[in-house]
């Protein structure tokens, strides 16, 4: 038995490590006294104490579990303390597999609305900005999102968790469209290229969930103007709520007079947009958000011997409520309505008329709970109620159907650094019941390195035209996703590599004049994304490369073939440099040729440049020039084997954003 002098000072000494490296700056002390010290650069500590008999030594260090040992005081000489890394709680887990996030979403802060505006050739369009990411493919004749070999309809948009039926503005054939929503609406944009959780349905390839900003705390008012659009918007802030509005007019009339084009527009493209939002916080336990937006779009084009005339009304509205209901439970409820009305004269031949009305009501309820530091669960139900009417001369149809869905999602920390997300989604359409399991296994080694394996099944209803012509024989199409995601993030760079494989089932296939659910296909490839800030503190560069091998037998295909919208190679290089009050950006975009029955198009290439001038805290001037070298890109071939090219090779944009009742131009129009 060891004896010690209880009346004298005792020296406590030793080292602190994590088993591999010494921990410098760890706090070591005797509980109940003020005796202690911090470890040095080698993890060593030494101090004296007058504590007697049994005492408890404690060591603390950020990111590690507290260490405590109770023993005789004279046993605390030259001891070695080994600390265990603190396990990440389930609320701190950020799995980035196949997802790119922008803005202030729940777990990310990588890009804000102004960055989206200044991204490459976006001209303030979210859809164009997202096309600089890997996994997306260049389809210049319509400008929509095509992801990993899937067609544009396979990517679906959700605002505050609620589905948007038609997220694009309309335009004439072979002319790029824009997204309906401004980036200034949102605090969070999460673009998932595949492998999303059970919460999201009716999307075969990808989802774009966006989250609107919270209630404003100050009044705002601002205007913006350019050669093609004019905006006025503002917000009135109250004690715990805010009311916002925005009005915008987009018109190509002035631009068409200043710059020549190839197509004969007898009525220039015009769009009037109006939006309102109301948001209210209820004692920090409940948040109510509502949004309504309306677009009226008109355009006319002379094609051969007909005068195509197009008019579209598009209205979208939603209301959501998120409430804490006690015992750690959170309840989410929402309702959304989408209505789209299209009227087209001389749609195919002179004198014809096309009329289409589509409507969707989306109802959703979900309950969420963080059960512990290792388990988080959610469960929800929803209903998509849809109807559609189409009339084209003597042909017409009326569709009414709904899709009932339910999902359960569990996120579990299996062991420290290993996380498993398991979900199951079921959907019922008519008498067809689908069960869709999904899982993501992630290893998060540290804040720099993570790896994930994603598998799951996803479904989507065929487009209304195919449903009507199938005489109700079409079941939902499905796609099985398998994705391996590897990501390394340092202080100045990010590298992500993702090979993937998708297998399609029950695609609509035209057989004997009717669409049947007998189509199938595969899409496989690899996406690479690299972002770097190390070359210069003012310079950010990115590289996005996608390889895709896609083959399908669907629609009117006679055999398995590569869809004409899919290009095998897509490469984008971007650079953004800040100097003084100027921000200069450049983008190089390349896509290999696309295959058509008469041949393959030449490769696509465009070099774009933009300059932003921060004239004052309240004024921003933005300008861009797309395709600065004037290359005539051939997008596709039409039914007569003629090459389809853009209406103009270059597009110049200049706009001014002015804040009239705030100190930041970033907070002006579009709330």
XYZ file of C-alpha atoms in Angstrom:
671
model
C 0.000 0.000 0.000
C 1.337 3.426 -0.948
C 1.362 6.115 1.702
C 1.566 9.853 1.051
C 1.935 12.932 3.172
C -1.616 14.254 3.424
C -0.505 17.574 4.831
C 1.839 18.410 1.917
C 1.270 19.561 -1.636
C 1.017 16.733 -4.170
C 2.198 17.039 -7.771
C -0.238 15.786 -10.400
C 1.350 15.161 -13.807
C 1.004 13.189 -16.999
C 0.007 13.418 -20.673
C -3.242 13.659 -22.634
C -3.729 12.115 -26.091
C -6.377 10.563 -28.304
C -4.371 7.362 -28.574
C -2.539 8.571 -31.665
C -1.623 12.227 -31.214
C -1.067 14.410 -28.117
C -3.856 16.884 -27.399
C -2.555 20.415 -26.812
C -4.799 22.785 -24.820
C -6.784 20.133 -22.958
C -8.064 21.308 -19.562
C -6.986 19.023 -16.663
C -8.097 19.729 -13.072
C -9.164 18.202 -9.738
C -12.927 18.387 -9.235
C -13.938 20.528 -6.254
C -10.733 22.596 -6.332
C -9.193 25.342 -8.437
C -6.096 23.222 -9.036
C -5.384 22.407 -12.682
C -3.759 23.556 -15.931
C -3.815 23.268 -19.744
C -1.657 20.753 -21.601
C 1.300 22.018 -23.615
C 2.048 21.359 -27.301
C 3.144 17.798 -26.448
C 0.012 17.099 -24.408
C 1.903 17.287 -21.068
C 0.521 18.736 -17.841
C 1.827 19.254 -14.297
C 0.382 21.107 -11.309
C 0.264 20.846 -7.516
C -2.775 20.303 -5.319
C -3.567 20.128 -1.651
C -6.423 17.699 -2.249
C -6.385 14.691 0.089
C -7.312 11.009 0.026
C -9.702 10.018 -2.768
C -9.926 12.698 -5.463
C -11.334 12.925 -8.972
C -9.257 14.209 -11.872
C -11.114 15.479 -14.939
C -9.914 16.306 -18.449
C -11.959 18.155 -21.110
C -11.237 18.964 -24.743
C -13.535 20.245 -27.506
C -14.770 17.408 -29.692
C -13.924 14.710 -27.139
C -15.816 13.026 -24.330
C -14.936 14.196 -20.812
C -12.460 11.972 -18.963
C -12.780 11.356 -15.198
C -10.812 9.126 -12.841
C -11.320 8.770 -9.056
C -8.360 7.393 -7.080
C -5.912 8.183 -4.281
C -4.341 11.560 -4.897
C -0.859 10.141 -4.699
C -1.659 7.813 -7.631
C -1.967 10.808 -9.993
C 1.701 11.112 -10.854
C 2.912 10.543 -14.416
C -0.448 9.221 -15.607
C -1.579 8.897 -19.192
C -5.065 10.114 -20.083
C -6.544 8.777 -23.329
C -9.606 10.685 -24.523
C -12.295 9.359 -26.850
C -13.564 11.436 -29.740
C -17.089 12.669 -29.049
C -19.655 10.903 -31.211
C -21.585 13.175 -33.553
C -25.224 13.574 -32.552
C -27.801 12.669 -35.149
C -28.839 16.335 -35.564
C -25.273 17.229 -36.504
C -25.035 14.681 -39.315
C -24.704 16.164 -42.797
C -24.753 13.486 -45.486
C -23.824 15.137 -48.783
C -24.166 12.114 -51.085
C -25.479 13.213 -54.495
C -26.672 16.580 -53.127
C -25.457 20.129 -53.768
C -26.742 22.775 -51.363
C -26.857 26.547 -51.698
C -27.894 29.214 -49.236
C -28.860 28.913 -45.598
C -30.502 25.539 -45.575
C -30.644 23.558 -42.352
C -27.047 22.326 -42.458
C -25.230 24.210 -45.213
C -23.958 27.666 -46.061
C -22.124 27.517 -49.356
C -23.776 29.920 -51.805
C -26.332 32.696 -51.419
C -28.826 34.214 -53.845
C -26.354 36.747 -55.215
C -23.894 33.957 -56.023
C -26.625 32.175 -57.986
C -27.324 35.398 -59.895
C -23.631 35.760 -60.754
C -23.053 32.101 -61.617
C -21.753 31.542 -65.149
C -24.366 32.386 -67.769
C -27.356 32.202 -65.407
C -28.616 35.805 -65.747
C -30.314 35.275 -62.386
C -31.947 31.959 -63.325
C -31.682 29.107 -60.786
C -32.036 26.463 -63.508
C -29.156 27.913 -65.555
C -26.987 28.197 -62.432
C -27.586 24.541 -61.544
C -26.461 23.514 -65.021
C -22.874 24.306 -64.006
C -22.990 21.286 -61.655
C -21.981 17.728 -62.563
C -24.740 15.315 -63.483
C -26.641 17.905 -65.539
C -26.626 17.793 -69.323
C -26.694 20.617 -71.851
C -29.972 20.676 -73.823
C -29.868 24.168 -75.280
C -33.101 24.028 -77.283
C -35.253 24.177 -74.133
C -32.873 24.983 -71.244
C -34.537 22.604 -68.760
C -32.800 20.387 -66.215
C -31.735 16.970 -67.499
C -30.019 14.876 -64.832
C -27.904 11.731 -65.233
C -29.472 10.534 -68.470
C -33.057 11.257 -67.404
C -35.456 13.491 -69.287
C -36.491 16.878 -67.904
C -39.821 15.642 -66.469
C -37.857 13.318 -64.160
C -36.588 16.301 -62.112
C -39.251 17.728 -59.786
C -39.319 20.965 -57.759
C -40.649 21.390 -54.198
C -41.175 24.739 -52.409
C -41.152 24.364 -48.606
C -41.746 20.651 -49.106
C -44.749 21.134 -51.415
C -44.784 20.017 -55.052
C -44.755 22.450 -57.997
C -46.530 21.068 -61.071
C -44.764 23.258 -63.691
C -41.631 25.050 -62.395
C -40.614 26.536 -65.775
C -41.923 29.476 -67.740
C -43.170 28.605 -71.223
C -41.672 29.526 -74.598
C -41.793 28.548 -78.255
C -40.174 25.356 -79.497
C -36.347 25.352 -79.735
C -36.096 28.334 -77.367
C -34.664 28.073 -73.848
C -37.055 28.535 -70.931
C -36.307 29.966 -67.487
C -37.207 28.789 -64.005
C -40.294 30.504 -62.573
C -38.735 31.355 -59.221
C -36.120 33.959 -58.331
C -33.147 32.939 -56.151
C -33.948 35.900 -53.873
C -37.048 34.011 -52.712
C -35.054 31.302 -51.012
C -32.726 30.825 -48.074
C -31.967 27.229 -49.009
C -31.626 25.313 -52.290
C -30.843 21.584 -52.110
C -30.346 19.988 -55.526
C -30.348 16.192 -55.265
C -29.038 14.277 -58.276
C -30.496 11.006 -56.963
C -30.859 8.831 -53.880
C -33.206 11.173 -51.983
C -35.199 10.112 -48.926
C -38.720 8.724 -48.738
C -40.193 12.187 -48.182
C -39.976 12.954 -51.906
C -41.943 11.130 -54.581
C -43.054 11.465 -58.188
C -39.481 12.031 -59.396
C -37.528 9.337 -61.248
C -34.131 11.063 -61.407
C -33.736 14.084 -59.123
C -35.454 16.623 -56.874
C -34.952 20.332 -56.312
C -36.276 21.219 -52.815
C -36.131 24.944 -52.034
C -36.977 26.726 -48.787
C -38.278 30.298 -48.667
C -36.775 32.903 -46.370
C -38.070 33.410 -42.827
C -40.127 36.347 -41.603
C -38.301 39.644 -42.216
C -37.343 41.843 -39.269
C -36.956 45.113 -41.228
C -38.857 46.853 -44.005
C -37.485 46.506 -47.534
C -38.192 48.141 -50.852
C -36.270 47.996 -54.070
C -36.292 48.064 -57.846
C -34.269 46.525 -60.646
C -34.133 47.068 -64.388
C -32.402 45.601 -67.413
C -32.812 45.393 -71.177
C -35.285 42.533 -70.792
C -36.931 42.765 -67.342
C -38.102 45.242 -64.734
C -38.853 44.508 -61.051
C -40.343 46.227 -58.045
C -40.639 44.527 -54.681
C -40.851 45.122 -50.979
C -41.559 43.796 -47.507
C -43.433 45.218 -44.551
C -42.184 43.788 -41.264
C -44.369 43.499 -38.193
C -43.595 42.335 -34.651
C -43.592 38.613 -35.434
C -44.623 38.488 -39.092
C -43.964 40.021 -42.483
C -45.861 40.626 -45.738
C -43.986 40.759 -49.041
C -44.839 41.478 -52.651
C -43.060 41.491 -55.965
C -44.070 42.447 -59.499
C -41.993 41.846 -62.611
C -42.326 42.407 -66.339
C -40.126 40.526 -68.782
C -40.219 41.598 -72.431
C -37.925 40.856 -75.361
C -39.410 43.707 -77.456
C -36.608 46.239 -76.831
C -33.872 43.609 -77.050
C -35.196 42.294 -80.374
C -35.058 45.806 -81.811
C -31.482 46.327 -80.669
C -30.073 42.914 -81.653
C -30.949 40.814 -84.702
C -32.051 37.188 -84.454
C -32.677 34.220 -86.737
C -36.307 33.479 -85.823
C -39.268 35.596 -86.895
C -41.128 36.606 -83.727
C -44.265 38.494 -84.773
C -45.083 38.978 -81.087
C -42.096 39.286 -78.741
C -41.843 37.137 -75.631
C -43.552 38.830 -72.666
C -44.178 37.619 -69.122
C -45.918 39.400 -66.281
C -45.289 37.956 -62.814
C -46.787 38.799 -59.450
C -45.922 37.230 -56.083
C -46.918 37.631 -52.450
C -45.731 36.010 -49.237
C -46.950 36.104 -45.653
C -44.894 34.619 -42.826
C -45.573 34.509 -39.103
C -43.741 33.131 -36.068
C -45.838 31.938 -33.126
C -43.756 32.138 -29.926
C -40.838 30.314 -31.567
C -42.824 27.053 -31.490
C -44.686 27.396 -34.797
C -43.864 28.937 -38.168
C -46.510 29.713 -40.796
C -45.449 30.389 -44.383
C -47.647 31.170 -47.367
C -46.749 31.934 -50.963
C -48.721 32.716 -54.114
C -47.280 33.428 -57.546
C -48.889 34.123 -60.928
C -47.324 34.254 -64.396
C -48.935 35.333 -67.666
C -46.748 34.545 -70.672
C -47.392 35.401 -74.332
C -45.286 34.961 -77.464
C -45.869 34.655 -81.216
C -43.598 33.260 -83.934
C -43.942 32.992 -87.717
C -42.969 29.454 -88.761
C -43.291 28.418 -92.417
C -46.898 29.254 -93.346
C -48.329 29.529 -89.846
C -48.331 32.135 -87.084
C -47.741 30.289 -83.837
C -49.401 32.154 -80.951
C -48.928 30.962 -77.368
C -50.504 32.146 -74.112
C -49.989 30.546 -70.690
C -51.448 31.262 -67.256
C -49.512 29.612 -64.421
C -50.507 30.035 -60.784
C -48.943 28.330 -57.784
C -49.828 28.763 -54.102
C -48.955 26.961 -50.895
C -49.442 27.268 -47.139
C -47.295 25.359 -44.641
C -47.244 25.204 -40.837
C -44.449 23.689 -38.770
C -45.209 23.330 -35.045
C -43.524 21.882 -31.976
C -46.262 19.826 -30.280
C -44.427 18.655 -27.169
C -42.356 15.653 -26.081
C -39.835 16.411 -28.813
C -42.312 16.006 -31.682
C -42.593 18.424 -34.606
C -45.637 18.447 -36.882
C -45.527 19.682 -40.482
C -48.695 20.263 -42.530
C -49.074 21.815 -45.940
C -51.365 22.351 -48.909
C -50.363 23.485 -52.397
C -52.266 24.160 -55.615
C -50.816 24.374 -59.117
C -52.929 25.462 -62.103
C -51.564 25.799 -65.634
C -53.630 26.894 -68.648
C -52.168 26.778 -72.163
C -53.763 28.055 -75.385
C -51.882 27.782 -78.680
C -53.060 28.892 -82.118
C -51.440 27.445 -85.254
C -49.797 24.856 -83.007
C -48.959 22.389 -85.797
C -50.759 23.643 -88.896
C -52.361 26.942 -89.820
C -55.829 27.351 -88.321
C -55.632 24.734 -85.560
C -56.073 25.394 -81.835
C -54.598 23.603 -78.814
C -56.068 23.980 -75.318
C -54.705 22.330 -72.178
C -55.594 22.839 -68.520
C -53.712 21.035 -65.747
C -54.376 21.243 -62.022
C -52.851 19.598 -58.961
C -53.690 19.838 -55.272
C -50.921 18.512 -53.014
C -51.815 17.685 -49.389
C -49.122 16.662 -46.920
C -48.699 15.937 -43.209
C -45.541 14.739 -41.510
C -44.427 14.176 -37.917
C -40.759 14.272 -36.925
C -38.920 13.407 -33.711
C -35.337 13.338 -32.522
C -35.514 10.302 -30.243
C -31.935 10.462 -28.976
C -28.413 11.438 -29.971
C -28.384 8.350 -32.196
C -31.864 8.183 -33.727
C -34.127 10.548 -35.644
C -37.410 9.428 -37.243
C -40.162 10.902 -39.385
C -43.370 9.616 -40.932
C -45.806 11.247 -43.294
C -48.782 10.889 -45.602
C -49.683 12.869 -48.708
C -52.099 13.003 -51.606
C -51.653 14.293 -55.145
C -55.073 15.138 -56.647
C -54.743 15.795 -60.371
C -56.981 16.598 -63.293
C -56.190 17.532 -66.864
C -58.175 18.549 -69.932
C -56.792 18.684 -73.468
C -58.540 19.701 -76.680
C -56.893 19.737 -80.073
C -59.454 20.242 -82.823
C -61.553 17.021 -82.806
C -59.331 15.138 -80.331
C -59.798 15.679 -76.619
C -59.410 13.926 -73.269
C -60.310 14.411 -69.614
C -58.122 12.896 -66.875
C -58.884 12.694 -63.158
C -56.766 10.672 -60.771
C -54.978 10.874 -57.466
C -51.872 9.347 -55.925
C -51.916 8.438 -52.229
C -48.509 8.106 -50.584
C -46.969 7.364 -47.193
C -43.389 7.224 -45.996
C -41.338 6.334 -42.912
C -37.770 7.552 -42.504
C -35.218 6.690 -39.808
C -31.722 8.117 -39.476
C -29.566 6.078 -37.109
C -26.021 6.420 -35.845
C -25.019 2.761 -35.856
C -21.598 3.338 -34.328
C -19.487 6.484 -34.117
C -18.813 7.710 -37.681
C -21.201 5.218 -39.311
C -24.734 6.369 -40.116
C -27.645 4.566 -41.723
C -30.687 6.251 -43.235
C -33.480 3.829 -44.030
C -36.810 4.816 -45.516
C -39.787 3.197 -47.145
C -42.270 4.934 -49.409
C -45.509 3.492 -50.727
C -47.733 4.970 -53.431
C -51.186 3.942 -54.576
C -52.494 5.015 -57.994
C -55.789 3.454 -58.999
C -55.216 -0.194 -58.037
C -51.449 -0.158 -58.492
C -49.588 -0.229 -55.134
C -45.850 0.405 -55.146
C -43.445 -0.280 -52.268
C -40.131 1.555 -52.532
C -37.341 0.862 -50.011
C -34.418 3.290 -49.849
C -31.200 3.300 -47.815
C -28.044 5.356 -47.407
C -25.032 4.016 -45.510
C -22.469 6.701 -44.707
C -19.044 6.694 -43.141
C -18.089 10.179 -41.953
C -14.437 9.815 -41.020
C -14.122 13.454 -39.977
C -15.202 16.879 -41.170
C -12.997 16.417 -44.245
C -13.779 12.939 -45.544
C -16.969 10.982 -46.034
C -18.155 8.062 -48.140
C -21.711 6.907 -48.824
C -23.507 4.083 -50.574
C -27.046 4.882 -51.724
C -29.624 2.411 -53.033
C -33.336 2.851 -53.584
C -36.377 2.660 -55.815
C -38.193 5.747 -57.137
C -41.407 6.207 -59.099
C -43.241 8.675 -61.303
C -46.536 8.808 -63.151
C -46.344 9.127 -66.937
C -47.175 12.456 -68.579
C -50.874 13.169 -69.077
C -50.777 12.720 -72.880
C -49.388 9.196 -72.498
C -51.862 8.339 -69.744
C -54.792 9.434 -71.885
C -53.640 7.504 -74.967
C -52.942 4.377 -72.906
C -56.638 3.999 -71.991
C -55.618 3.732 -68.301
C -53.260 0.773 -68.847
C -50.094 2.640 -67.808
C -48.683 1.896 -64.361
C -46.169 4.180 -62.693
C -42.628 4.044 -64.033
C -39.857 3.125 -61.595
C -36.103 3.604 -61.427
C -33.604 1.816 -59.184
C -30.681 4.018 -58.093
C -27.267 2.802 -56.936
C -24.773 5.568 -56.091
C -21.332 5.521 -54.523
C -20.282 8.924 -53.202
C -16.767 9.904 -52.108
C -16.076 13.427 -50.867
C -12.999 15.154 -49.485
C -13.197 18.719 -48.210
C -10.266 20.768 -46.955
C -10.104 24.393 -45.902
C -9.540 25.544 -49.480
C -10.930 22.825 -51.762
C -13.671 20.267 -52.302
C -13.472 17.063 -54.347
C -16.446 14.791 -54.983
C -16.545 11.658 -57.150
C -19.811 9.774 -57.699
C -20.255 6.726 -59.935
C -23.919 5.751 -60.378
C -26.217 3.239 -62.051
C -29.945 3.604 -62.779
C -32.255 0.914 -64.108
C -35.682 1.926 -65.442
C -38.819 -0.220 -65.474
C -42.364 0.239 -66.831
C -41.585 3.221 -69.065
C -44.353 4.134 -71.542
C -43.786 2.298 -74.840
C -45.965 2.748 -77.940
C -47.319 -0.639 -79.051
C -50.126 -1.035 -81.588
C -51.137 2.594 -81.202
C -51.379 2.521 -77.389
C -48.833 3.349 -74.706
C -48.063 0.314 -72.565
C -45.843 0.045 -69.432
C -43.325 -2.185 -71.219
C -40.444 0.239 -71.745
C -37.142 -0.074 -69.917
C -33.630 1.321 -69.898
C -30.388 1.982 -68.046
C -28.254 5.004 -67.298
C -24.773 4.735 -65.848
C -21.834 7.046 -65.449
C -19.639 9.050 -63.112
C -19.726 12.676 -61.951
C -16.666 14.613 -60.780
C -16.769 17.986 -59.033
C -13.766 19.991 -57.850
C -13.817 23.446 -56.250
C -10.673 25.301 -55.232
C -9.865 28.530 -53.359
C -6.137 27.966 -52.831
C -4.662 29.591 -55.956
C -5.558 33.100 -54.803
C -7.670 34.382 -51.933
C -9.784 36.355 -54.419
C -10.196 33.499 -56.921
C -12.644 30.574 -56.881
C -12.425 27.910 -59.592
C -14.609 24.867 -60.216
C -14.484 21.878 -62.524
C -17.554 19.741 -63.264
C -17.304 16.663 -65.447
C -19.977 14.088 -66.212
C -19.757 10.864 -68.183
C -23.085 9.252 -69.025
C -24.042 6.141 -70.942
C -27.828 6.039 -71.300
C -29.954 3.628 -73.360
C -33.732 3.193 -73.471
C -36.569 1.439 -75.209
C -39.571 3.701 -74.682
C -42.105 5.996 -76.411
C -41.870 5.303 -80.162
C -38.380 3.745 -80.104
C -38.076 0.569 -82.213
C -34.995 -0.662 -80.329
C -32.737 0.164 -77.386
C -30.951 3.426 -78.144
C -29.448 6.527 -76.572
C -32.128 9.241 -76.129
C -31.482 12.288 -78.309
C -31.261 14.595 -75.269
C -28.344 12.652 -73.709
C -24.739 13.587 -74.443
C -21.964 11.294 -73.264
C -19.504 13.927 -72.019
C -20.268 17.232 -70.280
C -17.510 19.502 -68.961
C -17.785 22.906 -67.304
C -14.997 25.098 -65.969
C -15.815 28.233 -63.977
C -13.720 30.972 -62.400
C -14.789 33.910 -60.235
C -12.349 36.650 -59.274
C -12.994 39.564 -56.901
C -10.967 42.738 -57.253
C -12.027 45.866 -55.392
C -15.689 46.536 -56.144
C -15.661 44.258 -59.185
C -16.455 40.548 -59.395
C -15.528 38.899 -62.701
C -16.746 35.428 -63.694
C -16.041 33.151 -66.649
C -17.521 29.794 -67.649
C -16.410 27.314 -70.288
C -19.046 24.726 -71.227
C -18.510 21.696 -73.447
C -20.803 18.796 -74.377
C -20.194 16.007 -76.838
C -22.570 15.490 -79.760
C -26.054 14.023 -79.430
C -27.332 11.124 -81.530
C -30.256 11.439 -83.966
C -31.502 9.098 -86.718
C -29.861 11.233 -89.407
C -26.563 11.589 -87.538
C -24.759 13.116 -84.579
C -24.648 16.832 -83.833
C -21.276 18.587 -83.536
C -19.988 19.172 -80.032
C -21.438 22.067 -78.019
C -19.124 24.797 -76.762
C -19.734 28.173 -75.147
C -17.502 30.621 -73.259
C -19.480 33.031 -71.067
C -18.381 36.052 -69.043
C -20.035 38.223 -66.421
C -18.990 41.321 -64.464
C -20.587 42.607 -61.269
C -19.891 46.117 -59.998
C -20.751 46.885 -56.363
C -21.344 50.580 -56.999
C -22.487 51.247 -53.408
C -24.017 49.319 -50.504
C -27.410 49.935 -52.130
C -26.589 49.568 -55.829
C -25.355 46.564 -57.813
C -24.726 46.590 -61.568
C -24.528 43.174 -63.238
C -23.658 42.385 -66.866
C -22.993 39.194 -68.810
C -22.174 38.087 -72.342
C -22.910 34.486 -73.291
C -20.973 32.667 -76.019
C -18.474 35.497 -76.428
C -16.756 33.835 -79.428
C -20.044 33.557 -81.326
C -19.928 29.835 -82.082
C -23.110 28.612 -83.805
C -24.061 25.560 -81.767
C -26.350 22.972 -83.332
C -28.698 21.724 -80.622
C -30.548 19.000 -82.531
C -32.134 18.061 -85.874
C -35.841 18.592 -86.555
C -38.294 16.271 -88.313
C -37.134 17.569 -91.716
C -33.464 16.858 -90.824
C -32.708 20.576 -90.540
C -30.254 21.650 -87.820
C -31.827 23.522 -84.905
C -29.691 26.466 -83.763
C -30.269 29.232 -81.198
C -32.201 32.348 -82.182
C -28.977 34.320 -81.660
C -25.429 33.145 -81.062
C -24.663 35.690 -78.326
C -26.824 37.099 -75.558
C -25.930 40.309 -73.714
C -27.496 41.179 -70.378
C -27.051 44.235 -68.167
C -29.118 45.013 -65.096
C -29.099 47.379 -62.121
C -30.385 46.437 -58.658
C -31.254 49.303 -56.283
C -32.327 49.114 -52.638
C -34.451 52.081 -51.574
C -35.217 51.174 -47.957
C -32.379 49.018 -46.744
C -28.601 49.040 -46.673
C -28.129 46.066 -48.978
C -29.031 45.630 -52.630
C -29.038 41.883 -51.980
C -32.386 42.203 -50.170
C -34.375 44.070 -52.804
C -36.796 42.674 -55.349
C -38.234 39.187 -54.932
C -38.207 39.803 -51.183
